[in-house]
XYZ file of C-alpha atoms in Angstrom:
681
model
C 17.053 -81.524 0.804
C 19.256 -83.717 0.205
C 19.168 -87.353 -1.578
C 20.124 -87.828 -5.502
C 16.631 -86.324 -6.557
C 15.937 -83.319 -9.017
C 15.882 -80.061 -7.079
C 12.352 -77.909 -7.853
C 13.237 -75.339 -11.293
C 13.843 -71.929 -10.005
C 10.858 -69.419 -11.108
C 12.298 -66.607 -13.640
C 11.424 -63.359 -13.563
C 10.343 -62.531 -16.677
C 12.888 -59.549 -18.153
C 11.359 -56.378 -19.127
C 10.571 -56.239 -22.448
C 12.700 -52.516 -24.187
C 9.200 -50.777 -24.281
C 8.393 -51.719 -20.974
C 12.458 -50.689 -19.901
C 12.058 -47.539 -22.395
C 9.230 -46.377 -20.907
C 9.656 -46.275 -17.099
C 13.340 -44.662 -17.531
C 11.023 -41.607 -19.394
C 8.768 -41.092 -16.549
C 11.444 -41.916 -14.167
C 13.234 -39.256 -15.152
C 9.772 -37.166 -15.572
C 9.123 -37.704 -11.995
C 10.848 -34.887 -10.699
C 13.239 -34.640 -7.453
C 16.025 -34.657 -9.670
C 17.434 -31.542 -7.940
C 21.514 -30.882 -9.688
C 23.729 -29.023 -7.239
C 26.703 -30.050 -8.928
C 29.509 -27.809 -11.020
C 27.719 -30.554 -15.036
C 23.928 -27.683 -13.298
C 23.831 -27.514 -16.771
C 24.822 -30.413 -18.555
C 22.770 -32.470 -16.138
C 19.246 -29.682 -16.871
C 19.570 -30.698 -20.415
C 20.056 -34.054 -20.414
C 16.599 -34.485 -17.792
C 14.681 -31.369 -19.768
C 15.357 -32.760 -23.349
C 14.240 -36.496 -21.622
C 10.444 -35.110 -19.912
C 9.923 -34.356 -23.742
C 9.745 -38.042 -24.372
C 6.349 -38.129 -21.705
C 3.811 -37.796 -24.250
C 6.336 -40.957 -26.245
C 6.438 -42.977 -23.549
C 2.857 -42.958 -22.738
C 1.933 -44.418 -26.698
C 4.289 -47.298 -25.839
C 2.166 -48.230 -22.844
C -0.935 -48.428 -24.450
C 1.040 -50.505 -28.259
C -0.433 -53.429 -26.464
C 1.688 -56.126 -28.609
C 4.921 -55.661 -30.122
C 6.781 -57.615 -33.073
C 10.577 -58.683 -32.916
C 10.955 -56.123 -35.097
C 9.638 -53.247 -32.942
C 11.458 -54.990 -30.636
C 14.860 -55.060 -31.073
C 14.924 -51.436 -32.522
C 14.047 -50.142 -29.049
C 16.814 -51.966 -27.251
C 18.847 -49.184 -28.215
C 16.683 -46.776 -27.123
C 16.666 -48.357 -23.711
C 19.167 -48.962 -23.194
C 20.617 -45.317 -23.984
C 17.396 -43.788 -21.573
C 18.912 -46.334 -19.135
C 22.434 -45.007 -19.087
C 20.817 -41.684 -19.397
C 19.055 -41.942 -16.055
C 21.849 -43.524 -14.093
C 24.152 -40.656 -15.530
C 21.118 -38.486 -14.340
C 21.269 -39.881 -10.220
C 25.112 -39.415 -10.784
C 24.711 -36.183 -10.846
C 22.209 -35.649 -7.799
C 24.066 -38.546 -5.702
C 27.214 -38.596 -6.006
C 29.624 -36.470 -4.406
C 30.330 -33.037 -6.222
C 33.710 -32.513 -4.985
C 35.180 -36.321 -7.275
C 32.483 -35.713 -10.343
C 34.906 -32.721 -10.691
C 37.635 -34.423 -10.036
C 36.949 -37.059 -12.996
C 35.769 -34.797 -14.807
C 37.008 -36.065 -18.231
C 35.476 -39.390 -17.648
C 32.774 -37.534 -16.200
C 32.198 -36.214 -19.385
C 32.852 -38.541 -21.449
C 29.953 -40.617 -20.089
C 27.486 -37.210 -21.358
C 28.916 -37.929 -25.218
C 27.840 -41.371 -24.759
C 24.938 -40.952 -23.478
C 24.085 -38.323 -25.554
C 25.488 -40.344 -28.356
C 23.909 -43.395 -28.005
C 20.305 -41.409 -27.680
C 20.390 -39.965 -30.927
C 21.667 -42.450 -32.790
C 18.534 -45.034 -30.806
C 16.296 -42.353 -32.461
C 17.318 -41.742 -35.595
C 15.336 -44.068 -38.615
C 13.157 -44.938 -35.412
C 10.363 -47.595 -36.317
C 7.310 -44.779 -36.192
C 4.106 -46.032 -38.244
C 4.809 -49.929 -36.965
C 4.212 -48.669 -33.456
C 1.304 -45.770 -34.027
C 3.109 -43.296 -32.754
C 0.831 -40.327 -33.644
C 2.682 -37.416 -35.456
C 2.785 -34.876 -32.693
C 3.642 -37.345 -30.984
C 6.981 -38.001 -33.378
C 7.433 -33.572 -34.237
C 8.109 -33.607 -30.585
C 10.497 -35.700 -31.112
C 12.415 -35.123 -32.947
C 12.253 -32.353 -31.566
C 13.918 -33.836 -29.348
C 16.758 -35.876 -31.405
C 17.738 -32.016 -33.895
C 18.712 -31.052 -30.980
C 20.245 -33.983 -29.747
C 22.075 -34.242 -32.783
C 23.168 -30.579 -32.205
C 24.471 -31.307 -28.784
C 26.504 -34.262 -30.117
C 28.251 -31.282 -32.215
C 29.668 -29.609 -29.709
C 31.102 -30.382 -25.966
C 30.057 -27.744 -22.954
C 32.517 -28.785 -21.363
C 31.917 -26.655 -17.216
C 34.134 -24.195 -15.846
C 37.632 -23.796 -16.361
C 38.275 -22.292 -13.179
C 36.625 -24.374 -11.153
C 38.266 -27.102 -11.928
C 41.184 -25.982 -11.452
C 40.783 -24.664 -7.899
C 39.733 -27.646 -7.426
C 42.095 -29.168 -8.471
C 44.888 -27.121 -7.370
C 43.642 -27.309 -3.323
C 43.787 -31.295 -4.204
C 47.609 -30.972 -4.987
C 48.916 -28.616 -2.816
C 49.702 -26.043 -5.609
C 48.118 -22.761 -4.575
C 49.664 -20.337 -3.447
C 48.399 -19.801 -0.234
C 47.147 -15.857 -0.609
C 45.282 -16.868 -2.690
C 43.918 -19.642 -0.378
C 40.875 -17.844 1.048
C 39.131 -16.439 -2.622
C 39.885 -20.498 -3.540
C 37.948 -21.318 -1.060
C 34.880 -18.427 -1.478
C 34.354 -19.673 -5.106
C 34.437 -23.200 -4.604
C 31.899 -23.510 -1.826
C 30.312 -21.607 -3.464
C 29.607 -23.107 -7.240
C 29.863 -26.783 -5.044
C 26.696 -25.518 -2.921
C 28.311 -26.460 -0.262
C 26.961 -23.328 2.430
C 25.946 -25.649 5.536
C 26.723 -28.453 7.811
C 23.376 -30.197 6.009
C 25.653 -30.044 2.715
C 29.272 -30.978 4.016
C 26.809 -34.123 6.460
C 25.576 -34.950 2.506
C 28.975 -34.209 0.482
C 30.840 -36.791 3.141
C 28.767 -39.624 2.461
C 28.290 -39.051 -0.859
C 31.832 -38.244 -1.234
C 32.910 -42.548 1.011
C 30.436 -43.993 -1.145
C 31.514 -42.654 -4.541
C 35.686 -43.607 -3.663
C 34.708 -46.383 -1.955
C 33.063 -47.798 -5.196
C 35.745 -47.364 -7.700
C 37.296 -44.341 -8.571
C 40.799 -45.534 -10.332
C 43.067 -45.270 -7.887
C 44.125 -45.869 -4.525
C 40.639 -45.431 -2.622
C 42.111 -44.892 0.312
C 44.569 -42.009 -0.889
C 41.413 -40.377 -2.516
C 39.413 -40.049 0.905
C 42.017 -38.699 3.369
C 42.658 -36.200 0.363
C 39.517 -35.233 -0.508
C 38.301 -35.533 2.932
C 40.438 -32.435 3.623
C 39.409 -30.665 0.676
C 36.644 -31.059 2.046
C 36.755 -29.426 5.789
C 39.005 -26.585 4.517
C 35.708 -25.428 2.019
C 33.810 -26.136 6.241
C 35.930 -24.382 8.308
C 35.823 -21.458 5.878
C 32.550 -21.646 5.247
C 32.651 -22.384 9.433
C 34.485 -18.824 10.128
C 32.928 -17.115 7.262
C 29.599 -18.311 9.499
C 29.892 -19.306 12.414
C 26.148 -20.228 12.751
C 25.240 -21.595 9.315
C 21.535 -22.056 9.298
C 19.588 -24.140 6.819
C 20.648 -24.753 3.267
C 19.608 -22.019 1.199
C 17.990 -21.552 -1.591
C 20.395 -21.717 -5.249
C 20.887 -18.845 -7.837
C 22.515 -19.188 -11.017
C 25.550 -18.018 -11.619
C 27.628 -17.249 -14.592
C 31.353 -17.592 -15.220
C 32.713 -15.611 -12.321
C 30.262 -17.300 -9.744
C 28.677 -14.348 -9.245
C 24.729 -14.181 -8.357
C 23.167 -13.645 -12.473
C 20.184 -11.356 -12.461
C 16.700 -13.808 -13.779
C 14.417 -11.739 -16.253
C 10.198 -13.749 -15.979
C 8.870 -14.637 -18.780
C 5.903 -12.219 -19.169
C 3.573 -14.800 -19.498
C 4.536 -16.594 -16.105
C 3.992 -13.086 -15.312
C -0.106 -12.187 -13.176
C -1.347 -9.060 -15.291
C -2.649 -7.534 -12.671
C 0.296 -7.710 -9.821
C 3.239 -8.938 -12.767
C 4.874 -10.905 -10.314
C 5.468 -14.587 -11.241
C 2.523 -16.679 -11.120
C 2.480 -19.254 -7.949
C -1.039 -20.484 -8.932
C -2.333 -19.510 -11.864
C -6.107 -19.584 -12.862
C -8.616 -18.822 -15.900
C -11.319 -17.297 -15.840
C -14.449 -16.544 -18.365
C -12.711 -14.354 -20.386
C -10.072 -17.771 -20.805
C -7.563 -14.601 -19.182
C -4.721 -16.138 -17.058
C -4.317 -14.176 -13.918
C -2.850 -15.187 -9.898
C -5.858 -16.700 -8.252
C -4.821 -14.177 -5.105
C -4.958 -10.679 -7.273
C -8.431 -12.542 -8.815
C -9.995 -13.629 -5.915
C -9.087 -9.850 -4.508
C -10.577 -8.069 -8.182
C -13.628 -9.957 -7.653
C -14.254 -9.118 -4.141
C -14.230 -5.717 -5.111
C -17.271 -5.925 -7.224
C -15.982 -6.030 -11.025
C -17.612 -7.486 -13.252
C -15.559 -7.333 -16.121
C -11.848 -8.795 -17.024
C -9.326 -7.020 -16.067
C -7.113 -7.573 -19.378
C -9.675 -7.156 -21.874
C -12.135 -4.731 -19.931
C -14.852 -7.444 -21.306
C -17.640 -8.335 -18.711
C -17.652 -11.404 -17.326
C -19.848 -14.199 -17.898
C -19.576 -16.048 -14.480
C -16.466 -16.236 -12.234
C -15.713 -19.945 -12.294
C -11.937 -19.690 -11.195
C -10.272 -23.064 -13.033
C -6.712 -23.693 -12.524
C -4.304 -23.674 -15.435
C -2.555 -26.687 -14.178
C -0.216 -27.126 -17.665
C 0.842 -23.067 -16.386
C 1.711 -24.330 -13.607
C 3.866 -26.528 -15.559
C 5.467 -24.411 -17.121
C 7.512 -22.269 -14.749
C 7.935 -24.823 -12.546
C 9.784 -25.868 -15.349
C 11.137 -22.597 -15.800
C 12.215 -22.443 -12.050
C 14.312 -25.500 -12.524
C 15.863 -24.818 -14.813
C 17.494 -21.552 -14.125
C 18.734 -22.592 -9.918
C 14.974 -20.143 -8.284
C 12.963 -22.021 -5.840
C 10.224 -22.631 -7.348
C 6.528 -20.883 -5.890
C 4.952 -22.005 -3.792
C 1.449 -21.823 -3.087
C -1.051 -22.592 -0.120
C -2.288 -26.307 0.270
C -5.110 -24.543 0.271
C -5.536 -22.123 -2.374
C -9.649 -22.240 -3.239
C -10.984 -22.774 0.396
C -12.315 -19.444 2.319
C -12.733 -20.055 6.298
C -16.021 -20.707 6.328
C -19.130 -17.832 8.070
C -22.274 -19.277 7.888
C -23.965 -18.314 10.713
C -25.384 -20.327 13.867
C -28.514 -20.352 12.042
C -28.097 -21.155 8.467
C -25.494 -23.520 10.279
C -28.733 -25.427 11.830
C -30.495 -25.093 9.041
C -28.453 -27.083 6.544
C -28.843 -29.801 9.096
C -31.696 -30.135 9.814
C -31.925 -30.168 5.474
C -29.057 -32.970 5.733
C -31.528 -35.053 9.221
C -34.477 -35.120 6.012
C -32.112 -36.555 2.849
C -31.836 -39.397 5.347
C -36.048 -39.574 6.210
C -37.480 -42.701 4.964
C -40.748 -40.473 4.443
C -39.559 -39.540 -0.114
C -41.355 -36.482 0.320
C -39.123 -35.288 2.756
C -36.086 -36.039 1.380
C -36.870 -34.917 -2.458
C -37.589 -31.283 -0.296
C -34.635 -31.392 1.396
C -33.101 -32.366 -1.927
C -34.066 -29.411 -3.844
C -33.373 -26.981 -1.022
C -29.739 -28.072 -0.832
C -30.234 -27.645 -4.638
C -31.151 -23.885 -4.586
C -28.347 -23.224 -1.547
C -25.681 -24.688 -3.411
C -26.128 -23.075 -6.386
C -26.818 -19.304 -4.653
C -23.183 -18.949 -3.154
C -19.133 -19.758 -2.653
C -19.912 -19.727 1.129
C -23.011 -22.091 1.381
C -21.387 -24.696 -1.058
C -19.086 -25.272 1.312
C -20.636 -25.240 4.198
C -22.644 -27.449 2.771
C -19.957 -29.532 1.730
C -18.689 -29.085 5.731
C -21.579 -30.662 7.043
C -21.395 -33.509 5.652
C -24.040 -33.026 2.603
C -22.213 -35.399 -0.194
C -22.415 -39.404 1.128
C -25.766 -38.947 1.535
C -26.158 -36.339 -1.582
C -24.466 -39.949 -3.483
C -27.206 -41.850 -1.930
C -30.180 -40.185 -3.563
C -29.084 -41.205 -6.822
C -30.116 -44.300 -6.590
C -34.217 -42.914 -5.991
C -36.634 -44.631 -8.033
C -37.047 -40.848 -8.184
C -36.555 -39.427 -10.546
C -37.155 -35.906 -9.011
C -35.552 -37.044 -6.110
C -33.237 -38.898 -8.119
C -33.047 -35.167 -10.209
C -32.105 -32.545 -7.260
C -29.758 -34.404 -5.878
C -27.227 -35.026 -9.472
C -27.967 -30.714 -9.613
C -27.213 -30.102 -6.096
C -23.754 -32.073 -6.316
C -23.545 -29.540 -10.582
C -23.679 -26.897 -7.571
C -21.736 -27.935 -5.119
C -18.593 -28.509 -7.683
C -18.230 -25.850 -8.430
C -16.188 -24.911 -5.146
C -12.421 -26.603 -6.136
C -12.423 -28.223 -2.460
C -15.224 -30.224 -3.488
C -14.386 -31.670 -6.346
C -11.228 -33.512 -4.074
C -14.190 -35.326 -1.732
C -17.568 -35.885 -4.579
C -14.118 -37.379 -6.346
C -12.904 -39.276 -2.603
C -16.492 -40.277 -2.248
C -17.508 -42.724 -4.855
C -19.849 -40.649 -6.362
C -18.039 -40.971 -10.483
C -19.884 -44.783 -10.115
C -23.425 -43.388 -9.297
C -23.351 -40.108 -12.096
C -22.463 -41.960 -14.738
C -26.160 -44.518 -13.488
C -28.442 -41.075 -13.627
C -26.975 -40.145 -16.851
C -27.802 -42.868 -18.275
C -31.130 -43.768 -16.996
C -32.314 -40.308 -15.295
C -34.919 -38.262 -16.602
C -33.665 -36.014 -19.434
C -32.352 -33.376 -17.159
C -30.822 -34.817 -14.166
C -29.001 -36.465 -17.648
C -27.882 -33.189 -18.175
C -26.573 -31.798 -16.144
C -24.881 -35.182 -14.482
C -23.329 -34.974 -17.831
C -22.540 -31.141 -16.066
C -21.083 -32.880 -12.806
C -18.804 -34.609 -14.982
C -17.253 -31.877 -16.817
C -17.145 -29.861 -13.520
C -15.497 -33.139 -12.106
C -12.877 -32.984 -14.971
C -10.733 -30.416 -15.092
C -8.927 -32.336 -12.737
C -5.985 -33.641 -14.736
C -6.272 -37.278 -12.724
C -10.217 -37.331 -12.625
C -10.388 -37.409 -16.095
C -8.692 -40.743 -16.173
C -11.290 -42.093 -13.145
C -13.796 -40.833 -14.925
C -12.878 -42.605 -18.083
C -12.755 -45.349 -16.797
C -15.623 -45.821 -15.600
C -18.072 -46.390 -18.945
C -18.780 -42.476 -18.449
C -17.724 -41.804 -22.371
C -20.524 -43.766 -24.367
C -23.082 -42.536 -21.696
C -22.402 -38.721 -23.156
C -21.374 -39.778 -26.220
C -25.445 -40.978 -26.380
C -26.270 -37.718 -24.833
C -24.631 -35.586 -27.234
C -26.645 -37.601 -29.644
C -30.296 -37.141 -28.662
C -30.371 -34.710 -25.819
C -31.920 -30.717 -25.762
C -29.413 -27.875 -27.221
C -28.426 -27.843 -23.644
C -27.693 -31.823 -22.672
C -26.020 -31.530 -25.931
C -23.536 -28.335 -25.239
C -23.150 -30.846 -21.523
C -22.167 -32.986 -23.147
C -19.528 -32.247 -25.395
C -17.626 -29.989 -23.366
C -16.822 -33.310 -20.771
C -16.035 -34.923 -23.580
C -13.655 -32.681 -24.839
C -12.531 -31.972 -21.466
C -12.185 -36.152 -21.496
C -10.100 -36.372 -24.439
C -7.078 -34.484 -23.721
C -6.228 -37.221 -21.448
C -5.061 -39.823 -24.827
C -6.044 -42.434 -22.925
C -9.530 -41.682 -23.323
C -9.641 -40.684 -26.927
C -9.468 -44.405 -27.775
C -12.375 -44.975 -25.909
C -15.026 -41.979 -27.282
C -13.626 -42.721 -30.847
C -15.056 -46.629 -30.033
C -18.697 -45.404 -29.093
C -18.890 -43.457 -31.900
C -18.278 -40.239 -31.121
C -16.445 -39.118 -34.346
C -19.396 -39.633 -36.581
C -21.616 -38.547 -34.619
C -19.208 -34.973 -34.403
C -18.437 -34.435 -38.517
C -22.976 -35.006 -38.563
C -22.914 -31.676 -35.572
C -19.613 -29.629 -37.863
C -21.812 -30.585 -41.731
C -24.969 -29.346 -39.288
C -26.473 -26.013 -41.376
C -27.951 -24.046 -38.293
C -24.341 -24.381 -36.869
C -25.040 -25.493 -33.481
C -22.192 -26.700 -31.430
C -19.915 -26.208 -34.267
C -17.058 -23.941 -32.054
C -17.063 -27.272 -28.853
C -17.348 -29.645 -32.363
C -14.244 -28.223 -33.691
C -12.692 -28.610 -30.480
C -13.066 -32.305 -30.326
C -12.796 -32.394 -33.478
C -9.341 -31.021 -33.181
C -8.003 -33.546 -29.968
C -9.502 -37.019 -31.481
C -7.047 -36.421 -34.427
C -3.820 -36.498 -33.180
C -4.902 -40.247 -31.837
C -4.475 -42.536 -34.937
C -8.231 -44.493 -34.917
C -9.239 -40.839 -34.803
C -7.147 -39.673 -37.638
C -8.203 -42.471 -39.677
C -12.260 -42.122 -38.856
C -12.238 -38.567 -39.758
C -10.821 -39.323 -43.047
C -13.068 -42.479 -44.119
C -16.329 -39.598 -43.292
C -14.844 -36.766 -46.781
C -13.583 -33.659 -43.980
C -11.737 -32.360 -46.630
C -14.311 -30.173 -48.236
C -15.828 -29.095 -44.946
C -12.477 -28.159 -43.363
C -10.980 -26.040 -46.486
C -14.710 -24.913 -46.359
C -14.118 -23.436 -42.915
C -10.820 -22.425 -43.551
C -11.600 -20.119 -45.251
C -14.695 -18.603 -43.203
C -15.012 -19.869 -39.839
C -14.302 -18.164 -36.983
C -11.348 -17.645 -35.424
C -11.179 -20.762 -33.571
C -12.603 -22.681 -35.601
C -10.051 -21.788 -38.548
C -7.537 -22.843 -36.088
C -8.858 -25.875 -35.124
C -9.229 -27.106 -38.656
C -6.124 -26.805 -39.921
C -5.136 -28.346 -36.855
C -7.159 -31.707 -37.933
C -5.888 -31.163 -42.354
C -2.584 -31.251 -40.793
C -2.885 -34.341 -39.186
C -5.087 -36.147 -41.976
C -2.388 -34.316 -44.281
C 0.587 -37.102 -42.671
C 1.402 -40.578 -42.462
C 0.061 -43.097 -44.505
C -3.117 -41.366 -46.228
C -1.824 -37.733 -46.777
C -0.754 -37.332 -50.722
C -5.201 -38.751 -51.147
C -5.909 -35.562 -48.180
C -3.839 -33.048 -50.147
C -5.092 -34.109 -53.530
C -8.630 -33.514 -51.903
C -8.128 -30.730 -50.534
C -6.274 -28.614 -53.439
C -9.454 -30.059 -55.425
C -11.497 -27.700 -53.390
C -9.125 -25.057 -53.796
C -7.054 -25.051 -50.352
C -4.307 -22.602 -50.944
C -6.062 -19.287 -51.117
C -8.014 -19.780 -48.059
C -4.611 -21.293 -46.185
C -2.754 -17.993 -47.817
C -4.602 -16.441 -46.176
C -5.083 -17.421 -42.270
C -1.739 -17.698 -41.656
C -0.897 -13.786 -42.482
C -4.254 -13.103 -39.930
C -5.111 -16.512 -38.279
C -3.989 -16.522 -34.518
C -0.666 -17.566 -34.098
C -1.270 -21.453 -33.887
C -3.581 -21.278 -37.012
C -0.661 -19.083 -38.421
C 2.037 -21.642 -37.593
C -0.582 -24.292 -39.230
C -1.462 -23.213 -42.155
C 2.927 -21.720 -42.668
C 2.954 -26.471 -42.081
C -0.135 -26.878 -44.666
C 2.019 -24.570 -47.507
C 5.135 -26.448 -47.089
C 3.390 -29.488 -47.886
C 0.604 -28.671 -49.779
C 3.392 -27.034 -51.915
C 5.670 -31.095 -52.118
C 2.808 -32.288 -53.099
C 2.367 -30.024 -56.184
C 5.874 -29.933 -57.186
C 5.488 -33.610 -56.858
C 2.621 -33.966 -59.384
C 4.167 -31.610 -61.210
C 7.241 -34.368 -61.982
C 5.431 -37.287 -62.397
C 3.488 -34.968 -65.034
C 5.921 -33.810 -66.718
C 7.978 -37.401 -66.406
C 4.859 -38.797 -68.397
C 5.154 -35.831 -71.034
C 8.594 -37.026 -71.420
C 7.666 -41.082 -71.978
C 5.081 -39.933 -74.173
C 7.426 -38.474 -76.561
C 9.229 -40.540 -75.831
C 7.083 -43.485 -76.971
C 5.841 -41.328 -79.888
C 9.016 -40.636 -81.161
C 9.956 -44.407 -81.439
C 6.826 -44.972 -82.352
C 7.376 -45.859 -86.815
C 10.011 -47.618 -85.968
C 8.246 -50.523 -84.374
C 6.454 -51.331 -87.132
C 7.839 -53.167 -89.538
C 7.683 -53.612 -93.557
C 6.355 -57.039 -93.253
C 3.365 -56.411 -91.458
C 2.241 -54.029 -93.296
C -0.293 -55.690 -96.395
C -0.048 -54.789 -99.853
C -3.421 -54.296 -100.348
C -5.997 -53.434 -97.989
C -9.164 -56.126 -98.145
C -12.551 -54.430 -99.403
C -15.748 -53.760 -97.279
C -16.976 -55.452 -99.756
C -15.724 -58.786 -99.890
C -17.737 -59.041 -96.280
C -20.760 -59.165 -98.804
C -22.287 -62.440 -101.200
C -21.998 -61.040 -104.963
C -24.384 -61.668 -107.219
C -24.391 -63.969 -109.701
C-alpha cells in the first residue's frame, strides 16, 4: 500500500503469562526423550529429575483460573528459572559432547546459575495465594531443599576426563599414551558408532558456529581433528562398527559399574527386573508373563501371600512401571521393553464357535426387538465365561453393535448390552476398543436412565475402564461423576459398591476431584463413614483420603465436623482405614484452619491412638502418625506458652491493682442501705 494513509495495526500475540510459562517448562522437562550422553550426564539427570518432581505442581498451576498481579510477579522468577533450566537440558541433549567438556567452566557456571535461580524462586513462594494443595506443597518444598543443598556444593565432572581431552586438543600429551587416552574418551563421550560420530560432528559445527568466545574456524579445525582421532581409533578397534550400544554406568575410572536392582522392582517369582508389572486380587505385584504362567498352571493362590485369589484379573501397575523407567534412566540402563500387545493371547475360537458369534451379531442388527434382546443376553453370558470368548467377540466386531443398543427403549436389551460390554472390558485390549468407539456417553446415559441393574453394571463398566489413566480424563468429562454420586446415594448395596469403586478411580486424577466435590460427594461419604452398619466403610475412607488433598475437598470435609469420627477410626479401624483416617487428619491439620482442627482433635483424645498407630500401623500410617504427633505437640507447646503468657499478664495486673486505686476515689463514709427507703415521721 502506497501513499500517506495509515497502516493497519499489526496484530500482537499476547505474551504467555508466568503461570503458563512455568507449567509449560515443567511439562516439557517431564515429556521424556531427555537422553544425556556426555560428561555432565549425572548433573543433567539430577536437574531433570528435580524439575519432573514439580509435575503435580504444574498441573495444579494449570487449574488456577485467575492469577492476580501479585501472584504473577511471584511466578515470574520461577518461570524464568525453569526456562533457563530447560535451555540447559536442551544444551546437554543436543550440544557437542567435545565442546561441552572443553567449555567446562562455562557449563558448570550455567548449572550453578540455574540451581541458584530455581532455589531463590522457590524460597518463600506464595502457595496459599495460588491454592496449591498441602501435598503438592510438601513435594515442592522437598525439591527446594534439594536445590538448596545442591547450591552449596559444586558437583564437578571427572578431572581425568577433562585433562585427557584438553591434552589431545592442545597436543600436549605423551604419544605413547595416545591409545589409552583415546579409548577412555571414546567410552566416556559415548562415541562408539558411526551414528555417534555423525551426530557429534553436526552438533560440534552447530555449536561452534553459534559462537564460543574464540575464532570459530580455529575451534572447528581443532575439534574436528580431535573427533577424527577418536573415530580412527574406534574404527581400528572395531572395523565393523555397529549401531549405538546401550549406555553403561561408569565409575570414576571409566569402567562399567554393577547396578543393584531394588527389591521392589523385581518380580517375586522370577526375581528379574519387571517390564510389565501387574497387580493381582491380593494387591501383590508380579511380572505379567510370570503370573500368567502361574495361573495357567492351575494355581488359584497368590505366590507371595498364599491367599486364595478372589479373581484372576490382572491390573497394570502404571505407577511402578513409571518408577522402574525413571530408575533405569537415572542409572544409565536401557528401560525394559514390554510387548506392544502384552496381554493379547491369540484367539482360539473354533469355527463353530465363531459361526455362533457371527450369528448372534446378525441378530443384534435384526429389526425384531426380541431377537436383539436374546442375542445381547447370550453374548453377555459368553463374554462372562472366559477370556478367549472376550477376545473372539470383540474381534468379530460386537462392540459397536452393543453400543447401539445402549439407547434401546427396551430396558432388558439395554441391560444385557451394557453388561456384555462390562464383561468384554475385563480384557485389557478391549478397553481401548470400547473407548475409541465413543462408548462413554452412551454408558453414562444408561447410568442415568437405565434399570437399577443396568445402572449398576454401567458403573462397574466405568470402573473397569477407569483403571487406564488417560481414560479417567475422558470419563470425567462426560458427566459420569454426578451420575455415580446419585447411584452411590440411592443404589442397592452392590450398586453403591460399584459407584464408590468408580469414583475412587476417577478421583485419582486431580481434575476430577473438583467435579466430585461439586456433585456433593463429601457429605454423602461422611454419612457413610458415620453409618453404624459400617457398610462401604473401606471405600468411603479411601475416597475421603483422596479428596482431602484437594483444597475444595479439605474445606468440605472440615465443614462436616469430621474430627470425632476420624479420631475413633485412628483408634479402632482396620489397618487400611486407620491409615486413611490419619491421612485425612493430616490434611485438615495443615493450612488455614489447622488450629481449630488440632484443638478439636485434642478434645477427642487423639494423642494415645496416634502414638499406637506410629508404632504398629502400616508404613504409610506410621509416617502420617509421626507427622501428626509433631503438629499436635507443637500445638500443645503453643497452647501452654499462651496460657503461661496469660497467667503472667493476670499476675502482673493483680500486683499493680492497689496502686491504681487513688485515695480521693474512696468515700469517707459508705451510704447506708436505709437511705434508700423513706423514714417514718
